[in-house]
PDB file of C-alpha atoms in Angstrom:
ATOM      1  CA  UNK A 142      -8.038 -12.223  -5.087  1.00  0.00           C
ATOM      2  CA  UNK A 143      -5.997 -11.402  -2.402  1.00  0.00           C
ATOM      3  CA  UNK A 144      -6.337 -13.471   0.609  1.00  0.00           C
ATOM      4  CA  UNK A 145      -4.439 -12.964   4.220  1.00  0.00           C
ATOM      5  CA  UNK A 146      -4.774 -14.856   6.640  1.00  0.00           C
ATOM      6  CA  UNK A 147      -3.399 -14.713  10.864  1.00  0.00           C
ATOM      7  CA  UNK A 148      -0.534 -12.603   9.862  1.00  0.00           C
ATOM      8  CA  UNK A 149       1.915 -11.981  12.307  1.00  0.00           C
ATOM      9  CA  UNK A 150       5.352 -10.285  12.898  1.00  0.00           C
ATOM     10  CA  UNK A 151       7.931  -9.427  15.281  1.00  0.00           C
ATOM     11  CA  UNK A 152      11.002  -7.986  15.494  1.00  0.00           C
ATOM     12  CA  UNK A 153      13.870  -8.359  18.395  1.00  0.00           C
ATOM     13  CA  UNK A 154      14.408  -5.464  20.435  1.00  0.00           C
ATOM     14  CA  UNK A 155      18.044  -4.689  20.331  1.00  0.00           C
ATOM     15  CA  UNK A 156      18.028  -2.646  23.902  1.00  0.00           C
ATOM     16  CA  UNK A 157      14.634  -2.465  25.092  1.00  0.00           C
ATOM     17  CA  UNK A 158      16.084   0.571  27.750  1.00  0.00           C
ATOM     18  CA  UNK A 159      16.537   2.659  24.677  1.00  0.00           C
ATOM     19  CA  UNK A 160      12.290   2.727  23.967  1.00  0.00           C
ATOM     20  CA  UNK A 161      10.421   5.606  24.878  1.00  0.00           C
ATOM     21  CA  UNK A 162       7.863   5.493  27.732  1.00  0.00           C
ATOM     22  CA  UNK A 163       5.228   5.172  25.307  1.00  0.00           C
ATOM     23  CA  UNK A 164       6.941   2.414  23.680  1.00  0.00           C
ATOM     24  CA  UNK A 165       7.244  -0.041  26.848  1.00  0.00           C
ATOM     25  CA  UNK A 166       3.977   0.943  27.800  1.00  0.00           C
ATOM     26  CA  UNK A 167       2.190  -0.944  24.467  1.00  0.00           C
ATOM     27  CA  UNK A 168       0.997  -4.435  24.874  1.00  0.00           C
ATOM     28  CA  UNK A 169       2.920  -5.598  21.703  1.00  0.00           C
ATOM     29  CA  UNK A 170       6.218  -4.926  23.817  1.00  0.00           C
ATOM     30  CA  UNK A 171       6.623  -8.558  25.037  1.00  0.00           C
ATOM     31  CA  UNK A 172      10.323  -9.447  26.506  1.00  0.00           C
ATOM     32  CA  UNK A 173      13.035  -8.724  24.307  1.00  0.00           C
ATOM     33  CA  UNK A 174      10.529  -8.432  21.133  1.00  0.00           C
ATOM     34  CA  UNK A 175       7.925  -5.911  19.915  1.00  0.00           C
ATOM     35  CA  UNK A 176       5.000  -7.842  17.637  1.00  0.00           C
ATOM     36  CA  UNK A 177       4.057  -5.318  15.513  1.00  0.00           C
ATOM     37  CA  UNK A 178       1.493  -7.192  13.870  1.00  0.00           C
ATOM     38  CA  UNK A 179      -0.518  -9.818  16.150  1.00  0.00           C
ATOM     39  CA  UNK A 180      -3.035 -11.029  13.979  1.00  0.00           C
ATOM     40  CA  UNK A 181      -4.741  -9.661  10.830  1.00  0.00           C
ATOM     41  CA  UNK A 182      -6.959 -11.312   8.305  1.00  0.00           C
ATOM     42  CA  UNK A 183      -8.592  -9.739   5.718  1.00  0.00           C
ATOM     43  CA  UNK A 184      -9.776 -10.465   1.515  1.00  0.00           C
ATOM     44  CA  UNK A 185      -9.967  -8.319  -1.501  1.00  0.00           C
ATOM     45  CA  UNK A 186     -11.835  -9.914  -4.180  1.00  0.00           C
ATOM     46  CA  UNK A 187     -11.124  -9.191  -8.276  1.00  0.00           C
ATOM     47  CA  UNK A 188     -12.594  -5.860  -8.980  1.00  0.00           C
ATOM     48  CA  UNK A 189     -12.269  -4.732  -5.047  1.00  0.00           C
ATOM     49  CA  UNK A 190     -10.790  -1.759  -3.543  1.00  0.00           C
ATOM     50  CA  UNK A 191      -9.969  -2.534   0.374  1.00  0.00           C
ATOM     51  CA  UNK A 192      -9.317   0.709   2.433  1.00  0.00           C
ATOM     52  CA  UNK A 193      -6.854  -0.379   5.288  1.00  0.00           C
ATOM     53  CA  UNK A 194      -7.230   2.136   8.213  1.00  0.00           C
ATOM     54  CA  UNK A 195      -5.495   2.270  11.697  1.00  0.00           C
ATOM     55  CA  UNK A 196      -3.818   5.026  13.953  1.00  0.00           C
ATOM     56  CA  UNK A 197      -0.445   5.463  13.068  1.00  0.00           C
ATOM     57  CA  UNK A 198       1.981   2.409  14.518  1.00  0.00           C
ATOM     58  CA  UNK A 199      -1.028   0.378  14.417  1.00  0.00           C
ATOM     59  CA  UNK A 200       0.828  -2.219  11.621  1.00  0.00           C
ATOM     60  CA  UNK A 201      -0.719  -1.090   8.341  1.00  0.00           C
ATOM     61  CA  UNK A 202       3.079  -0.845   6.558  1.00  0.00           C
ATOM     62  CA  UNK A 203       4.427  -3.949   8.240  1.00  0.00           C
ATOM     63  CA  UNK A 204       1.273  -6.092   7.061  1.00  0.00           C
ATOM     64  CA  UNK A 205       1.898  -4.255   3.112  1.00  0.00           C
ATOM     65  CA  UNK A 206       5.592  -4.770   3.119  1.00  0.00           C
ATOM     66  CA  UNK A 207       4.370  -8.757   4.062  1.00  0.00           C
ATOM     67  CA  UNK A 208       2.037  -8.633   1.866  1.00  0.00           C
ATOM     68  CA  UNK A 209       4.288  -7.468  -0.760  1.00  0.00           C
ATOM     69  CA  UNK A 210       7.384 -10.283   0.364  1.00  0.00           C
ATOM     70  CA  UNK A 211       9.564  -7.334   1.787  1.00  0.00           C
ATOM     71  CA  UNK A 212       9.374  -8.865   4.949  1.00  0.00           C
ATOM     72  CA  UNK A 213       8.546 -12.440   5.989  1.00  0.00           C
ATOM     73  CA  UNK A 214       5.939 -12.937   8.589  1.00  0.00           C
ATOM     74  CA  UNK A 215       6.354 -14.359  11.638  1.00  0.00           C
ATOM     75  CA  UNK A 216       3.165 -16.585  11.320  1.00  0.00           C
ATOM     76  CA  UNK A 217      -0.123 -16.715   9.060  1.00  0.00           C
ATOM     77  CA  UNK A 218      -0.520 -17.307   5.400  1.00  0.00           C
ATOM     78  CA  UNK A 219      -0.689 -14.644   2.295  1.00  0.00           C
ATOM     79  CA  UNK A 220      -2.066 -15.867  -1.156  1.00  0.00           C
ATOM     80  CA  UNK A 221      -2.305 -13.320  -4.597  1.00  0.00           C
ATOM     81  CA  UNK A 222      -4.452 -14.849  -6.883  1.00  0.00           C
ATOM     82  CA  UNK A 223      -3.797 -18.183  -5.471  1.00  0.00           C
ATOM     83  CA  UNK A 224      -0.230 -18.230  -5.692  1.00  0.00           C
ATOM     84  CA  UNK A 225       1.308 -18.830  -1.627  1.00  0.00           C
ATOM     85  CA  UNK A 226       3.224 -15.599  -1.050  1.00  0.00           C
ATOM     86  CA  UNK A 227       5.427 -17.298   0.998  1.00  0.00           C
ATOM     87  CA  UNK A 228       6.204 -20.500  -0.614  1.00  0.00           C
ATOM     88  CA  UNK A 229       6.373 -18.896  -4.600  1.00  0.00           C
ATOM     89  CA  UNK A 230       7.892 -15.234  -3.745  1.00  0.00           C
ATOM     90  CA  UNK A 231       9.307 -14.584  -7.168  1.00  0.00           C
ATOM     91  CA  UNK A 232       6.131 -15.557  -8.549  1.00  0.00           C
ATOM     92  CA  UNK A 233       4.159 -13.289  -6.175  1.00  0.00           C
ATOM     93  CA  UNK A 234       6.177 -10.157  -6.902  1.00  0.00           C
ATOM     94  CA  UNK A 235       5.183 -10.898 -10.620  1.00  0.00           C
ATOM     95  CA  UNK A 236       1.632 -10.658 -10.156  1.00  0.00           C
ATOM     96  CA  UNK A 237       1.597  -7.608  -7.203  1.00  0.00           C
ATOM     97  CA  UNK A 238       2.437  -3.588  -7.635  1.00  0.00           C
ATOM     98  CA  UNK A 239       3.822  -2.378  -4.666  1.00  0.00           C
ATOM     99  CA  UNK A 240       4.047   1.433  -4.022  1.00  0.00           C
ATOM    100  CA  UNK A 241       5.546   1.800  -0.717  1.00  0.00           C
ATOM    101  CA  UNK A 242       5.459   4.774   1.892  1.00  0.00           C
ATOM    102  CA  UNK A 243       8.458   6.445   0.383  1.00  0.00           C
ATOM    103  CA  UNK A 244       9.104   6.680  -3.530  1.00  0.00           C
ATOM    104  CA  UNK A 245      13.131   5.481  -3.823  1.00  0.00           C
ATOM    105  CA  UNK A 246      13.059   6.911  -7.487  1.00  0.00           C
ATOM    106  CA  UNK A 247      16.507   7.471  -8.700  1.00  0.00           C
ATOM    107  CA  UNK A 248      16.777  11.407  -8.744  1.00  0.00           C
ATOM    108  CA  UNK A 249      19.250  11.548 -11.620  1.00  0.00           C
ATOM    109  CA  UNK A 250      17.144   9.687 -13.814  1.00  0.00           C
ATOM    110  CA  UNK A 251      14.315  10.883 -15.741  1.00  0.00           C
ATOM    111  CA  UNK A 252      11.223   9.739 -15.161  1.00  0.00           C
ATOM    112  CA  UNK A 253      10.724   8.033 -17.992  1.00  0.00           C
ATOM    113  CA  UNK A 254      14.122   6.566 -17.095  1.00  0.00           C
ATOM    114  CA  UNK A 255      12.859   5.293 -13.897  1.00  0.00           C
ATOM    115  CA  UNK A 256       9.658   3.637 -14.985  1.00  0.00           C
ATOM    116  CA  UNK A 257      11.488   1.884 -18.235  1.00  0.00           C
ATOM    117  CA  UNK A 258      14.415   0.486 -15.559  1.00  0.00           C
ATOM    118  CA  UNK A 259      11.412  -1.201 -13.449  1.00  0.00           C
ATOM    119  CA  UNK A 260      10.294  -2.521 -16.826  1.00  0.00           C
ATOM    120  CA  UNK A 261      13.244  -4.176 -17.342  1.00  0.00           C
ATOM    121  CA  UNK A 262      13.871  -5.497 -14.067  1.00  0.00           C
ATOM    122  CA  UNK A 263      10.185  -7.321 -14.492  1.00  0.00           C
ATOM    123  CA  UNK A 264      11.455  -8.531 -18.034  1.00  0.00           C
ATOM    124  CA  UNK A 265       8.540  -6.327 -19.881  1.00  0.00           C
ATOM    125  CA  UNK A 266       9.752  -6.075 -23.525  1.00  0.00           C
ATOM    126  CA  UNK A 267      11.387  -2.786 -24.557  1.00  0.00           C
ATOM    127  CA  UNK A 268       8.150  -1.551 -27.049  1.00  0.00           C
ATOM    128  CA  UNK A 269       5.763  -2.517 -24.961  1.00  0.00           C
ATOM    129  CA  UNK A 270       7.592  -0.649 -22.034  1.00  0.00           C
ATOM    130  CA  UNK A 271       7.610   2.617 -24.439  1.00  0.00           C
ATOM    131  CA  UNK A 272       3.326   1.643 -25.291  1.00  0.00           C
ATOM    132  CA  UNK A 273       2.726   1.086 -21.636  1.00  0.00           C
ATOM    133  CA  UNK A 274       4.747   4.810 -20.685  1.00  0.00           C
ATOM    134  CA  UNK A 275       2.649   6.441 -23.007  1.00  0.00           C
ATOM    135  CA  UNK A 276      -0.341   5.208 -21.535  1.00  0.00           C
ATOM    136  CA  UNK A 277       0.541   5.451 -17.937  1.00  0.00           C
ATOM    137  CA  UNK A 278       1.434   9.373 -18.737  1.00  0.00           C
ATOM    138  CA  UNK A 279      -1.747   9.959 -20.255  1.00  0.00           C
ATOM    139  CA  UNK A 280      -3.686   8.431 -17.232  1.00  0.00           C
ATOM    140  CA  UNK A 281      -1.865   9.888 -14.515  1.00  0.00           C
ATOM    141  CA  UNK A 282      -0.971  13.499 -16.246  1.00  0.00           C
ATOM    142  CA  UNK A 283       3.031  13.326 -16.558  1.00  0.00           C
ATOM    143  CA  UNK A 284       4.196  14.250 -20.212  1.00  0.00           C
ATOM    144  CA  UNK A 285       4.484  18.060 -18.524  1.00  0.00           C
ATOM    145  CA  UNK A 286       7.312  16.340 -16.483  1.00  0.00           C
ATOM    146  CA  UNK A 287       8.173  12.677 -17.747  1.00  0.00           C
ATOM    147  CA  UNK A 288      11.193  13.761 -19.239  1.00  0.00           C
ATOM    148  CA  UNK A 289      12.905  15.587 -16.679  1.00  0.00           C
ATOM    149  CA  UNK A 290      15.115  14.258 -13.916  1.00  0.00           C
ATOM    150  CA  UNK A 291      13.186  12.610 -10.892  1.00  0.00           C
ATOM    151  CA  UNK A 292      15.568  15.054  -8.707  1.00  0.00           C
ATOM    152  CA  UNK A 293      13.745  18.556  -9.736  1.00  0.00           C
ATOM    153  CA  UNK A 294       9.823  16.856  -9.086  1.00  0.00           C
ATOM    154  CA  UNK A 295       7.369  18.090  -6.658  1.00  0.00           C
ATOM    155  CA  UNK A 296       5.804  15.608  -4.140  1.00  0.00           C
ATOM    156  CA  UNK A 297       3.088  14.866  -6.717  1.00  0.00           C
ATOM    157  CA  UNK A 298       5.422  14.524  -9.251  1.00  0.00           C
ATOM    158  CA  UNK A 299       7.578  11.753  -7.818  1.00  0.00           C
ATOM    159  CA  UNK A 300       4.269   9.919  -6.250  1.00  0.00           C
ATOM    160  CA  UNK A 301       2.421   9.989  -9.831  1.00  0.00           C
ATOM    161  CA  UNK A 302       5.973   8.664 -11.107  1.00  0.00           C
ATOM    162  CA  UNK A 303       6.237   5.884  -8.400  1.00  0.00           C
ATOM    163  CA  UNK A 304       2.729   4.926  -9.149  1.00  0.00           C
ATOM    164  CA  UNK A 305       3.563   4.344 -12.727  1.00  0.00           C
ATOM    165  CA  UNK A 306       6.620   2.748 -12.121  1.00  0.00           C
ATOM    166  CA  UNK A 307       4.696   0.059 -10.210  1.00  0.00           C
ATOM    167  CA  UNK A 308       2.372  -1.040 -12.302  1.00  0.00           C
ATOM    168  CA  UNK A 309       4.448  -0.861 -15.651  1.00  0.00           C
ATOM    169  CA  UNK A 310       3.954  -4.523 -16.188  1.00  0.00           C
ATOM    170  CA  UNK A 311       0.344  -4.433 -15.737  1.00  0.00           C
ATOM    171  CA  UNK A 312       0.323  -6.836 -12.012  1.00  0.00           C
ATOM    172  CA  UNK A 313      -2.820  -8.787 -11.468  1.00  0.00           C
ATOM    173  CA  UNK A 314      -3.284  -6.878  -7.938  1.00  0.00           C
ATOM    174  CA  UNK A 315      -1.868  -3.531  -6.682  1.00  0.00           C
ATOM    175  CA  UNK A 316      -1.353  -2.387  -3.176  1.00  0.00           C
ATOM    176  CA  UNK A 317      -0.873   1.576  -2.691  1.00  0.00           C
ATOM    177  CA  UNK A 318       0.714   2.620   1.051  1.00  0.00           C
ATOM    178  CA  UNK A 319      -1.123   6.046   1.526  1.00  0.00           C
ATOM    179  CA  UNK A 320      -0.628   7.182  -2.304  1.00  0.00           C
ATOM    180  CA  UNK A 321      -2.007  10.499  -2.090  1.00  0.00           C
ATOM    181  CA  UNK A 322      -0.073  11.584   0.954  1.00  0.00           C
ATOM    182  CA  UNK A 323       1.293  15.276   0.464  1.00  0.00           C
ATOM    183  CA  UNK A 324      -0.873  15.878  -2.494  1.00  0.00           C
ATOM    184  CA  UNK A 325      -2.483  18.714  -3.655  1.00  0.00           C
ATOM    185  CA  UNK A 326      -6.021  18.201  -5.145  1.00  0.00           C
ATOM    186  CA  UNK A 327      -5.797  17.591  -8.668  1.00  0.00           C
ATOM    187  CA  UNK A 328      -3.236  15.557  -8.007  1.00  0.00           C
ATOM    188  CA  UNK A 329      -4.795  13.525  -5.352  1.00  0.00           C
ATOM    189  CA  UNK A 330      -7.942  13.092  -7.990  1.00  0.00           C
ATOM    190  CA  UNK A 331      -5.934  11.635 -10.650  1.00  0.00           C
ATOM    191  CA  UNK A 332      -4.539   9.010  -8.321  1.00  0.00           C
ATOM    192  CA  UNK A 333      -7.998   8.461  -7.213  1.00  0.00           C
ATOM    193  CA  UNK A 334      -9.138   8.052 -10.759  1.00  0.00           C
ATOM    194  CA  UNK A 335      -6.063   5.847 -11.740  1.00  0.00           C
ATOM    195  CA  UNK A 336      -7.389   3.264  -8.562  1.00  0.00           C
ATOM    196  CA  UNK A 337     -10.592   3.531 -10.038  1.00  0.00           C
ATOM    197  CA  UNK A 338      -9.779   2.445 -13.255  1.00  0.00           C
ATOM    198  CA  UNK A 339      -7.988  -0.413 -11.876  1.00  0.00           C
ATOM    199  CA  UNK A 340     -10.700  -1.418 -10.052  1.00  0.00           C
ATOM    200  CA  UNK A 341     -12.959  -0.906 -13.479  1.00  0.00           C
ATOM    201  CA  UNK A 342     -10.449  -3.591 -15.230  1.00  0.00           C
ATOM    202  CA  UNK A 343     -10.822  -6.075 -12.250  1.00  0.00           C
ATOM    203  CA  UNK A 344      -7.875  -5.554 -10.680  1.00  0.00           C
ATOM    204  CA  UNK A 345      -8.312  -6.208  -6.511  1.00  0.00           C
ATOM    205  CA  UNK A 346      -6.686  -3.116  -5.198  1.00  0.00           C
ATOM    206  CA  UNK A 347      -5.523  -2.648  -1.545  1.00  0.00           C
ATOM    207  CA  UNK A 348      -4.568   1.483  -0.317  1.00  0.00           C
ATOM    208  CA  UNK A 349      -3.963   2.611   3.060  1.00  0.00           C
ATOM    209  CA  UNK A 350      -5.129   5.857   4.101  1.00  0.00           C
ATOM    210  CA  UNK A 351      -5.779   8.430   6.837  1.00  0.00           C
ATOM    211  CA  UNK A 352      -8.511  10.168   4.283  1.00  0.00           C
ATOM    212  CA  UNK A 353     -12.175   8.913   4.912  1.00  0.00           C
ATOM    213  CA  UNK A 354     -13.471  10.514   2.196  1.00  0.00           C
ATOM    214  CA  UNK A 355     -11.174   8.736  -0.129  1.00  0.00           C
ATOM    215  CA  UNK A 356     -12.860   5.555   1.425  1.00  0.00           C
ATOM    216  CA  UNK A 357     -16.141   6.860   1.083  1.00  0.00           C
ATOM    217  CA  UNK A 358     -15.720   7.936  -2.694  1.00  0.00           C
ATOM    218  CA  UNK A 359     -13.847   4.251  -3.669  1.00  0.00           C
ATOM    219  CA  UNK A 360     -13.846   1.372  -1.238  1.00  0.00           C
ATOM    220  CA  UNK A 361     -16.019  -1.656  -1.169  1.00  0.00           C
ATOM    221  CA  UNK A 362     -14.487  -2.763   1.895  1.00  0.00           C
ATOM    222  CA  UNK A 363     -12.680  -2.029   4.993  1.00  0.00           C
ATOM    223  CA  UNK A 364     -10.321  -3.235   7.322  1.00  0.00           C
ATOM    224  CA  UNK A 365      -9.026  -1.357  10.418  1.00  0.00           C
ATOM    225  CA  UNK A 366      -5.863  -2.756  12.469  1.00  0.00           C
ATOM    226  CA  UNK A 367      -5.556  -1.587  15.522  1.00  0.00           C
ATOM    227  CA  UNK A 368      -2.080  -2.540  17.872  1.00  0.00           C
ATOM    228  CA  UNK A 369      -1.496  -5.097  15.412  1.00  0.00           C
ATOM    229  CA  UNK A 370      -4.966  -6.718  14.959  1.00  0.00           C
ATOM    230  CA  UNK A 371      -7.619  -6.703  12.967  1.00  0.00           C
ATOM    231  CA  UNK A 372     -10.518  -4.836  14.381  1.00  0.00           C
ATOM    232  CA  UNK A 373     -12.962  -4.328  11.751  1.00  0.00           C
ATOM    233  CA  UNK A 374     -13.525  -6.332   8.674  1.00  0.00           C
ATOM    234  CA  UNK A 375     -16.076  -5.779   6.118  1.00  0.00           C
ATOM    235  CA  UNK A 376     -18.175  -3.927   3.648  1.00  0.00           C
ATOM    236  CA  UNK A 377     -18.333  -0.265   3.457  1.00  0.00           C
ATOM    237  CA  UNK A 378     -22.020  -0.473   4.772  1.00  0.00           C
ATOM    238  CA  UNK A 379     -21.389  -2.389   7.586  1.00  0.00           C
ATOM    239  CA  UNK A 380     -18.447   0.292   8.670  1.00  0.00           C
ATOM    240  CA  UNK A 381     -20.806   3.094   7.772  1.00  0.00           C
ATOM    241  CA  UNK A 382     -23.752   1.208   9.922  1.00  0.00           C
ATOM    242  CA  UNK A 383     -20.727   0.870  12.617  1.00  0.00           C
ATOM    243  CA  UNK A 384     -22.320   4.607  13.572  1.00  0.00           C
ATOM    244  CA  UNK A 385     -25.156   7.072  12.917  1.00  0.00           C
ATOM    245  CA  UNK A 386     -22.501   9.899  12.502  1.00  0.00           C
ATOM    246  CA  UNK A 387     -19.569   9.662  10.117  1.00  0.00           C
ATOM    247  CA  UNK A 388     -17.178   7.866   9.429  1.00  0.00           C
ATOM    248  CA  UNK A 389     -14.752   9.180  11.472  1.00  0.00           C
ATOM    249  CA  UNK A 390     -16.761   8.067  14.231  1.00  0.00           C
ATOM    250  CA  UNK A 391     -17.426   4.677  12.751  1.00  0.00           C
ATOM    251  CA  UNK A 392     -13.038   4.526  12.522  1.00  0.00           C
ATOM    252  CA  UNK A 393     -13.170   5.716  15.919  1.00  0.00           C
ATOM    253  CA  UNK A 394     -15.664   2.872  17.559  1.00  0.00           C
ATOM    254  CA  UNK A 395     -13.451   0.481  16.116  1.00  0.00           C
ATOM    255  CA  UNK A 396     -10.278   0.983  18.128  1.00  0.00           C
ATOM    256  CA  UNK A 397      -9.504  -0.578  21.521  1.00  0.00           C
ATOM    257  CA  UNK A 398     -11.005   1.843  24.767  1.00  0.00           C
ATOM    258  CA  UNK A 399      -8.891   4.827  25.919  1.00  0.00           C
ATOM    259  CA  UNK A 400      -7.377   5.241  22.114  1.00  0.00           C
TER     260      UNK A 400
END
């Protein structure tokens, strides 16, 4: 399970003269810092996926990269599996994948290259690195391309890669930051069927997204932020029920007036 509780964040504003007029004009700009995330709270239970939705800048990376102990919040508590994120981080990172927004694979290494080094940087034991490859190429589709240097890859390429690479020693719960972004669609599918079959072997799974049918097709829950808060919370009925249209219009009732 992952659990988060009143999570908060801000950063200092080094010269708030410097921020664009549409900068000063949001309400996290407060003195001399900008909260990015105010307060959100949301669960994913064992066998869950959670689609996190919000406009962009609403604080969907900030709350992942907290969630994943790249940043340390400002307030509120995080728990994976009942391990204190903030309190145990080394144990947390053992039990989470992380893919973040951008893929940081090391272009002049192969792929294979890339996933084994993340092995070994989470201690996995050389065989079952090379077992666990073979695996994660058959699932996701990358023996075409496993081989070859990260530098040469298509967007779908490096993503599939980066996916691999963060779940190579099998974490108790994965969170995706918009993992089919730039896809094409038999790409996008197999990274929709990889999530699935995490979710299949009980794995709590958290994505964000900008695709509503990707929510429609996996989630069990949803949670939109909205200028750093939580503004919706709950199953994927209750956000469908949130409107007699679609769910674009259910995403759109949930955000604050004039957004």
């Amino acid at each position: 399970m992952i659990e988060i509780k009143g999570l908060a964040k801000k950063f200092a504003v080094e010269n708030p003269k410097k921020l664009s007029e549409q900068e000063k004009k949001d309400p996290r700009l407060k003195g001399r810092y900008f909260h990015s995330v105010e307060d959100v709270s949301f669960a994913c239970e064992a066998g869950q996926v959670l689609g996190l939705l919000g406009p962009n800048g609403a604080g969907k990376t900030t709350t992942l990269r907290m969630l994943s102990t790249a940043l340390k919040p400002s307030a509120g508590t995080v728990e994976i599996k009942g391990v204190d994120v903030l309190a145990q981080p080394l144990v947390a990172r053992k039990k989470l994948g992380f893919l973040s927004g951008a893929t940081g694979l090391y272009g002049r290494l192969t792929g294979r290259e890339n996933i084994s080094y993340f092995g070994r940087l989470h201690g996995v034991p050389d065989q079952q690195i090379t077992d666990r490859i073979d695996e994660l190429a058959a699932l996701l589709d990358m023996h075409s391309f496993l081989d070859r240097r990260c530098e040469t890859f298509s967007t779908g390429m490096k993503q599939k890669t980066a996916i691999a690479r963060a779940v190579i020693h099998q974490p108790e719960a994965v969170i995706l930051d918009e993992p089919t972004t730039g896809l094409d669609i038999m790409a996008t599918q197999t990274v929709l069927d990889f999530i699935r079959r995490l979710k299949q072997q009980g794995i709590p799974v958290i994505f964000s997204t900008h695709h509503l049918d990707e929510v429609d097709e996996l989630c069990d829950r949803v949670t939109v932020i909205d200028q750093g808060r939580t503004r919706f919370d709950g199953s994927l009925g209750a956000f469908k029920a949130l409107s007699v249209g679609s769910l674009h219009q259910s995403f759109l009732s949930t955000l604050q007036p004039g957004e």
